[in-house]
PDB file of C-alpha atoms and ligand atoms in Angstrom:
ATOM      1  CA  MET A 130     -18.285  -1.710-116.079  1.00  0.00           C
ATOM      2  CA  SER A 131     -17.129  -5.062-114.976  1.00  0.00           C
ATOM      3  CA  THR A 132     -13.760  -5.661-113.551  1.00  0.00           C
ATOM      4  CA  HIS A 133     -12.844  -9.236-113.793  1.00  0.00           C
ATOM      5  CA  HIS A 134     -10.572 -10.291-111.066  1.00  0.00           C
ATOM      6  CA  ALA A 135      -8.822 -13.554-111.464  1.00  0.00           C
ATOM      7  CA  SER A 136      -9.354 -15.444-108.318  1.00  0.00           C
ATOM      8  CA  THR A 137      -6.634 -17.776-107.337  1.00  0.00           C
ATOM      9  CA  ASP A 138      -8.064 -19.765-104.531  1.00  0.00           C
ATOM     10  CA  ASP A 139      -8.539 -23.186-105.993  1.00  0.00           C
ATOM     11  CA  THR A 140      -5.085 -23.942-107.226  1.00  0.00           C
ATOM     12  CA  ASN A 141      -3.425 -23.466-103.914  1.00  0.00           C
ATOM     13  CA  SER A 142      -5.367 -25.999-101.957  1.00  0.00           C
ATOM     14  CA  ARG A 143      -3.295 -27.537 -99.284  1.00  0.00           C
ATOM     15  CA  PRO A 144      -4.427 -30.650 -97.554  1.00  0.00           C
ATOM     16  CA  LYS A 145      -5.446 -29.276 -94.201  1.00  0.00           C
ATOM     17  CA  ALA A 146      -5.912 -31.625 -91.362  1.00  0.00           C
ATOM     18  CA  VAL A 147      -8.863 -30.487 -89.320  1.00  0.00           C
ATOM     19  CA  LEU A 148     -10.029 -32.107 -86.161  1.00  0.00           C
ATOM     20  CA  PHE A 149     -13.584 -31.985 -84.875  1.00  0.00           C
ATOM     21  CA  CYS A 150     -14.597 -32.469 -81.324  1.00  0.00           C
ATOM     22  CA  PRO A 151     -17.358 -35.070 -81.246  1.00  0.00           C
ATOM     23  CA  ASP A 152     -18.646 -33.695 -77.975  1.00  0.00           C
ATOM     24  CA  CYS A 153     -19.076 -29.966 -78.554  1.00  0.00           C
ATOM     25  CA  GLY A 154     -18.378 -29.584 -82.245  1.00  0.00           C
ATOM     26  CA  HIS A 155     -15.316 -27.444 -81.798  1.00  0.00           C
ATOM     27  CA  GLU A 156     -13.163 -27.516 -84.846  1.00  0.00           C
ATOM     28  CA  SER A 157      -9.573 -26.528 -85.358  1.00  0.00           C
ATOM     29  CA  SER A 158      -6.657 -27.580 -87.442  1.00  0.00           C
ATOM     30  CA  LEU A 159      -4.262 -30.162 -86.129  1.00  0.00           C
ATOM     31  CA  SER A 160      -1.893 -27.399 -85.123  1.00  0.00           C
ATOM     32  CA  GLY A 161      -4.733 -25.287 -83.809  1.00  0.00           C
ATOM     33  CA  ASP A 162      -5.747 -24.727 -80.245  1.00  0.00           C
ATOM     34  CA  TRP A 163      -5.933 -28.315 -79.145  1.00  0.00           C
ATOM     35  CA  ILE A 164      -4.187 -29.293 -75.992  1.00  0.00           C
ATOM     36  CA  VAL A 165      -1.584 -31.660 -77.273  1.00  0.00           C
ATOM     37  CA  ARG A 166      -0.069 -34.123 -74.925  1.00  0.00           C
ATOM     38  CA  GLU A 167       2.692 -36.380 -75.891  1.00  0.00           C
ATOM     39  CA  SER A 168       3.507 -39.353 -73.833  1.00  0.00           C
ATOM     40  CA  ALA A 169       5.564 -42.380 -74.593  1.00  0.00           C
ATOM     41  CA  GLY A 170       4.830 -43.164 -78.192  1.00  0.00           C
ATOM     42  CA  ARG A 171       1.413 -41.530 -78.451  1.00  0.00           C
ATOM     43  CA  THR A 172      -0.104 -38.140 -79.081  1.00  0.00           C
ATOM     44  CA  THR A 173      -3.380 -37.089 -77.541  1.00  0.00           C
ATOM     45  CA  HIS A 174      -5.403 -34.073 -78.611  1.00  0.00           C
ATOM     46  CA  THR A 175      -7.715 -32.663 -76.003  1.00  0.00           C
ATOM     47  CA  CYS A 176     -10.516 -30.228 -76.723  1.00  0.00           C
ATOM     48  CA  PRO A 177      -9.816 -26.838 -75.100  1.00  0.00           C
ATOM     49  CA  VAL A 178     -13.532 -26.210 -74.771  1.00  0.00           C
ATOM     50  CA  CYS A 179     -14.947 -29.325 -73.180  1.00  0.00           C
ATOM     51  CA  ASP A 180     -11.807 -31.235 -72.319  1.00  0.00           C
ATOM     52  CA  ALA A 181     -12.755 -34.261 -74.349  1.00  0.00           C
ATOM     53  CA  THR A 182     -10.152 -36.404 -75.948  1.00  0.00           C
ATOM     54  CA  VAL A 183     -10.547 -35.805 -79.641  1.00  0.00           C
ATOM     55  CA  GLU A 184      -7.934 -37.977 -81.145  1.00  0.00           C
ATOM     56  CA  ASP A 185      -5.771 -40.572 -79.665  1.00  0.00           C
ATOM     57  CA  ARG A 186      -3.173 -41.297 -82.216  1.00  0.00           C
ATOM     58  CA  ARG A 187      -0.697 -43.998 -81.657  1.00  0.00           C
ATOM     59  CA  ARG A 188       2.589 -43.718 -83.340  1.00  0.00           C
ATOM     60  CA  PRO A 189       3.777 -46.910 -84.863  1.00  0.00           C
ATOM     61  CA  GLU A 190       6.895 -48.059 -83.234  1.00  0.00           C
ATOM     62  CA  PRO A 191       9.947 -47.635 -85.389  1.00  0.00           C
ATOM     63  CA  ALA A 192      11.434 -50.799 -86.638  1.00  0.00           C
ATOM     64  CA  LEU A 193      13.892 -52.109 -84.163  1.00  0.00           C
ATOM     65  CA  ALA A 194      17.417 -52.032 -85.360  1.00  0.00           C
ATOM     66  CA  PRO A 195      19.069 -55.429 -85.335  1.00  0.00           C
TER      67      PRO A 195
HETATM   68 ZN1   ZN B 340     -15.147 -30.234 -77.242  1.00  0.00          ZN
END
């Protein structure tokens, strides 16, 4: 007896942004357990395990209105 179950796990692939800590290898999604700090115009993700800065993303400044 073979029950064929249609698996539906390859059509629903969402682009998941995953960050890796270069120091300890901790991995989590962008909205995972990173310590996110936002300061003027930039977002910094800090590893909750080893406290390393994983990604320092600068937000492009919006075009200045005339
Ligand atoms: Zn780390």
